[in-house]
Structures are given as structure tokens and as C-alpha cells.
Amino acid sequence: MANHSSSASESSRFMQHHFVDADQQFDAAKMGMWIFLVTEILFFGGLFAAYVIYRAWYPELFTLASEELNTLWGGVNTVVLIGSSLTVAMAIKSAQLNQKKNIAINLAITLALAAVFMVIKYFEWTHKFHIGIFPGEFYSFEGIDHPKANIFFSLYYLMTGLHGIHVVIGMGLMAWLLWRSLKGHFDSEYYTPVEITGLYWHLVDIIWIFLFPLFYLID
Amino acid sequence: MDTAESSSNLKKIQVQRFKPDDNPDNHYLNEETGLWSWLTTVDHKKIGIMYLASITFFFFVGGLMALLVRTELWTPAKTFIEANTYNQLFTLHGAVMIFLFLVPSVPAALGNFILPLQLGAKDVAFPRLNLLSYYLYLAGSFIAIYAIFSGGIDTGWTFYTPYSSSTGGAVTTMTFGVFVIGFSSILTGVNFITTIHKMRAPGLSWDKLPLFCWGLYATSVIQILATPVLAITLALVAMERILGIGIFDPALGGDPVLYQHFFWFYSHPAVYIMIVPGFGVVSEIISTFSKKHIFGYWAIALSSLAIAFIGFLVWGHHMFVSGQATLASMVFSFLTFLVGIPTGIKMFNWTATLYKGSIKLASPLLYIFGFFFLFLVGGLTGIVLGSIALDVHLHDTYYVVAHFHFVMVGGMVMAFLAGLHYWWPKITGKMYNETMAKIACGIIFVGFNVTFLPQFVMGSQGMPRRYFNYIEQFQSFHQVSTIGSYILGLGFLMVFYYLVKSIYRGEQATSNPWGSRALEWQISTLPPLHNFHHTPVIVNGPYDYHKPMEEFQLGLAESGNGHGHDADLEVTKEGEDLSAE
């Protein structure tokens, strides 16, 4: 990423007292976010570990149950999220190029794509609830010929649910960034929040890129 | 102010040496006053003190529960409480002591206060996040307290499934509380690592970083890598209870041993979250009170990281009798022994530092000596428990209870008390009563041994942990242990008494009462609001006792001139020029 300029006058609006200069503030914020993302990966890691174990235990179940998931909508959602990662990257680039209007536009598109993702997710989940695919002991669907079919869907709901919570948090952050960018807070001198929220959003995207084949594309 | 000016042609930074004020008019406690200023403060020093007050409270809550448990065990049958209450008491004693006291004690309380001072920073990297961490800790502890009053839990602090996912009581609430506290722990870890990387004063290169900071660094690495796994595990237990997801329930296709793997993947490293910052405290105090450069600086610094790393590979030694594969048990046993190597390296280096040192036997050092003895016993019995055949015999007996109390209380609490005494003058600006401190240290040491040594014996004879009734053969051991616990409690009360008293009646502390070379002692007592009026430039490291104090070089550049974080080496060179003049 390009070097962050540190001419004091412009950035001093958001410069905090305990930093020596804007560079230090920017570097610290970015590093803090990277470390936080490591904790996020480990947070999901527990679930991925559970997934690995139960897939090894019940391989035929995972193949069978996977067919109940709608690959088309899963694929659409993958494209939607990758697109949103692109627009958030463009928002950062716009900030670096000092194109203030484009920051807001790109953030707004990102927010809209995230909402599309959640809407599709909503229809997927409610459809399954409708035919009796619930997690755990509430599972009542009889279309899959396997006694432990609930395990697959428990993991499915847990992992896509946790991912969904992260998307919702991301939408909140995007809305906050949008509001700030409309007030003109961000420019080439100062765009730290855009940058680190972008990092977070890429992680949300990457986790989905793992979830999609693991649940939808088992063959 | 006593200044000795000199300047360098190399970088044109004016470096001055300031003699700090002993009792400055403006310091962090009086620049902003009132309750609201405390509740909304982003000053790391005040947040550290708030943590200190909170963990002290929970220490006495957990300690009271321990005394009740020990009192109940006075007779082999019921003494004064019901079996169910007894189960809840030892569960809460464990949960409160570990999640609300031990884990945050050194990192969050002492670390918050001292870390930025040792780095020459004005604050941690994310001050508001720091305050958020504190409130998450507080929120989590309120949730845990709420759990106690809404049914309590009797699962033991490990929340083992399937019992925890099927029993009554407030397990969901309690795990949620621990989840929130874990989040606080993660954010503190993120904050500290970033601070150490990005906020060091000019000249403070990695080879001059105080060992307390290295200890906190290793601790933070464990916090950010282990805590999220505990968080997801406890979330799964909650889901298991609410939705019956079947991850841990065999009836639904799950596996309860998976819970144990997940849980110990956090909780074994968590043991090092509790002890590694204590090692950092030991290094600081040993150097200061023997007036010597720390022996084997890099060995001590890197062994902290080695312990953090190996700590992630040994969780299976908690599961030798759980039905895991024999080969896995053997590998975990082998890896467990490896932890002894970096720990041994530390012990030898501390001893070598003390050797021929100009030792001043003040109370912080006395607590450290207590730490040495007790932690050594705890460590050696850990080797016994790491051996598979012996562990099968000793598993879940009082031997294990004694072992981890020797490590956690004998090691960690002693190191915490040592650090608290050591930095007390800097934190409060007051000196405590040294005689009482020494007596209390002796009482704690004696009380501790009387409490836990008998437990080794009865554990090896087969007394299981957590039992409400026991056979009469063990009664005398239990009674000695109970008496010891009262002595121990008395010792802690005494510490509390003289420390609090010193705030009101203690004599004023000078800025550097121990004659230390570490940076936090080169500023005023009490410290000013933003720690440093001038950006410090580190010329001599924190353990440089080669020259008398007057010649100790700590440059303080004029504010604004000392440029940030990546100018390290050049400024150091300049400092060497200075000392040659």
C-alpha cells in the first residue's frame, strides 16, 4: 500500500495525542487490525476443525446433505461478495487519489451488495426451515437417508450464521464510513478507517470463499 | 531541573538529561479528577488502576469461596453446607480466580500501567479500545455474577460436556460471561502487541526492550491465538444447550472428547497467559535488586516466546485418561517435557543474575524468592504429571490440585505481589511499610506450604479432587490444609491492609526509590498525565548498571524532535557518541 502522507496540517483533525505523527497512527491502526483478523481466523478455526472431524467421520452424509443446498444462490452470493470486496478496495483507492465523491459512491455500492447477500441468505434459510431442516435436535426433514443428517446442518447454520453476523457488523461499519465520508472526513491525507474496515471486509469475503465450496460443492 | 546538555551533529537532535521531580504539582491523578473522569478515562495508568481494584475485589471473592470449600472439608461428611452448594463453590472459586483474577492480573493491571512507561510512549496504541476492554471485563464479570444468582453452576470451571450441556443451572449465562471476558482479553492482547511494535521511543531497539515487555508480548501472542478458540467452544456449548446442535452430544452424533480438545487448546496456553507475564516481573526485580545487568538477556526474552509456542502443543496432557490415542498421549507427554527447557533457562539465568550481585533484600525480592521456591516445586510436580503412567494414577486427585496451585498461586500470585510491591511507589507515589511487607511475605509463604504440601501426599494416596465426602484416613491432611488456608488468607489480608494504609499514611516515594535503570523510574513520581513531557531517547538500556547513576544516559529530546518509531539505530549511535564525550 502506498505510503501515507504525513503533512501535519491536513491530518491533524484526526490525529490522536499519543502518536508522534500520522504515519505512526496509520501503521498502528493497520497492524492492530491485522492482529485482530488473526483472532477472527482462529475464532472460525474452531468451527473449521469441527467440520474437518465430522466430514471425516460421516463422508457420505456430507455428500448427501450438500445436495439440499442451492448451488446457484450460493454461487450468486459468492460473486456478490467478491464484487463488494472490489468496491471497498476502490473506495480506498479513491481516498488515496483524493476523489472524495468516489469514496462515498463505492462505499454505498459495497453496503448495497452486502444487503443483497443477506437477503439471499435469508431466503435460503427460510426455505430450509420451511421443509423442516433445523439445526440439532429440532431437525425434522426426512429427505436425507442418514441418521446423523442434523450434524451437517448444525455446522451449516453455525458457520454461515457466524459469517452472517460478521456481514451485519460489516454493514454497520460501512454505514458509519459512508456517513463520515459524506461529511468529508476522508481524503488522501486521512483514510485510516476506510483502509482497516476494508481489511475486515476482505476477511469476511475470504471466509465465505472457504464456506461456499465446503458446504455447497461437495460431490 | 538538573540538566546536562549536549547535542549531536549526526541527527541534530538535542538530547538533555533531566532529573525527574519527586513530587510534581501536576500528575495523572490530579490533572483530571472526579468519578466521571475515571469512568471515561483513556489514560492507561488509570485504566490499570481500575483493573487493579477490580481484580483485587474478585481475588477476595474467590478466596472467600476457597475458605468455605476448605472449611467444609474439615470433616469427612457434611460439615456445614450441602453437597450441591459445595459443588457450586469450587466451580465458582475456579472460574472467578482464573477468568476474573489470574488472567487479567499482571497483563491488564500491572501491564497497562507499566508497559507504555517502559516503552517511552504516551499511551497504548489504542486508548479507547483499552477502556472498552475494561468495560467488557466488567460486563463479563457482572454476567458471571448474575449467573451465580440465577441458579449457579456446578460443572467445575472446565464446563466439561456432556454434563455442562445437559445439567440445569446457569451454564449458558456463565459461558456467555466468560465469552465476553475473553473478548476483553483478546483486545488487550491486540493493543499490547501493536503498542510494542509501533510505540517504542527512539533508541529503544528490540535488544533494549525491557524483559517485562517481552513477557507481555509473549502473553499477548497467546491471548490472541488461544482465546478465540475458547470463545467459539463456549459458544458451541451454549448452542448445544439452546439448539441441541449435536457437536458434543454423542446421542446426536457428536463427540464429548472434541470439547476437551477445544477447551484445552485454549486452557493450557492460558496457564502461560497467567505465568509468562509473571516471569517478566521476576526479571525486572532481579536486575533492579541485584544492581546487575540481566544475565542472558536474549535467552530470557526468547524463552518467553518459546514457552508461548510450545504451550500450544501440549494440551493433550490433560486428556491422558480421556480415551485419546496412546500415540497422541505419548507425543503430548514428550512435548510437555519440552516446556521445562525454556523455563529452566529462565531459572538459571535469574540465578546467574543474582550471583555476585549487590543484593538488596527488599520485600519485592523476597516475594520473588518465594516465587522461585514455590514455582520450582510446581514445575517439578508438573513433570511427574506429564508422565503418562504416573498421570493415570494421579489424574484428578489432590496431587493435581496441589500442583496447579503451586504454579498458579505459588508462581503467579507471588510474582504478581512482587510486581505490585515493586511498582507500588510509582503507581501511588507512596512507600508501604517494609517490615510489614516482609512479615506478610513470610506468612503467605508458610501458609501456602501448609495448605498445599499435604495435598500432594493425600493426592498420591488416592484422594480425588472435588469430592464432598471422603474416607476418614484423609481427615488429618484436610485439617492441616484448612488451617494453612486460613494462615494464607490472613497473609493476603495483611498485604491489603498495609498497601491501602500506605495510600493515606505512607511516606512520599521518590521518583526512583530502588535505584533502577529502567525507564519507568526515570520519570517523575507520580507520573505526569501523558507520561513524558519530552520524548525520551533511549541511550542506555534498562539493565545498564555499569556506571553510577549520575552517568546513566537517558536522553530526553525536546518534544517533537525525537522522531518516532523507526529511527532506532541511528539515535542509539548518537547516544554512544554522547557517552564518549
Short mmCIF file of C-alpha atoms in Angstrom, two decimals, chain B residues 5 21 71 95 99 109 187 207 211 289 307 312 320 322 334 382 411 415 448 452 462 485 488 506 535:
data_model
loop_
_atom_site.label_atom_id
_atom_site.label_comp_id
_atom_site.label_asym_id
_atom_site.label_seq_id
_atom_site.Cartn_x
_atom_site.Cartn_y
_atom_site.Cartn_z
CA GLU B 5 23.10 19.44 27.73
CA ASP B 21 10.64 15.60 40.09
CA THR B 71 -13.88 -25.34 55.87
CA ALA B 95 -13.92 -19.68 37.39
CA PHE B 99 -11.07 -15.72 34.41
CA ALA B 109 -3.47 -4.35 35.76
CA LEU B 187 -8.44 -6.76 22.71
CA ASP B 207 17.60 -5.72 22.23
CA LEU B 211 12.00 -8.10 29.76
CA PHE B 289 17.65 -5.50 43.39
CA ILE B 307 7.11 -21.14 26.12
CA PHE B 312 0.17 -24.58 22.08
CA PHE B 320 -4.34 -38.96 29.13
CA SER B 322 -9.98 -39.41 28.27
CA PHE B 334 7.09 -35.66 25.17
CA GLY B 382 4.35 -30.88 36.54
CA GLY B 411 4.20 -18.80 40.99
CA ALA B 415 5.13 -12.75 41.06
CA PHE B 448 0.81 -21.60 51.32
CA PHE B 452 -0.81 -27.40 49.68
CA GLY B 462 -5.69 -41.53 46.13
CA SER B 485 -5.60 -21.80 54.07
CA LEU B 488 -2.70 -17.84 53.78
CA GLY B 506 2.64 6.23 53.73
CA THR B 535 10.15 12.40 24.07
#
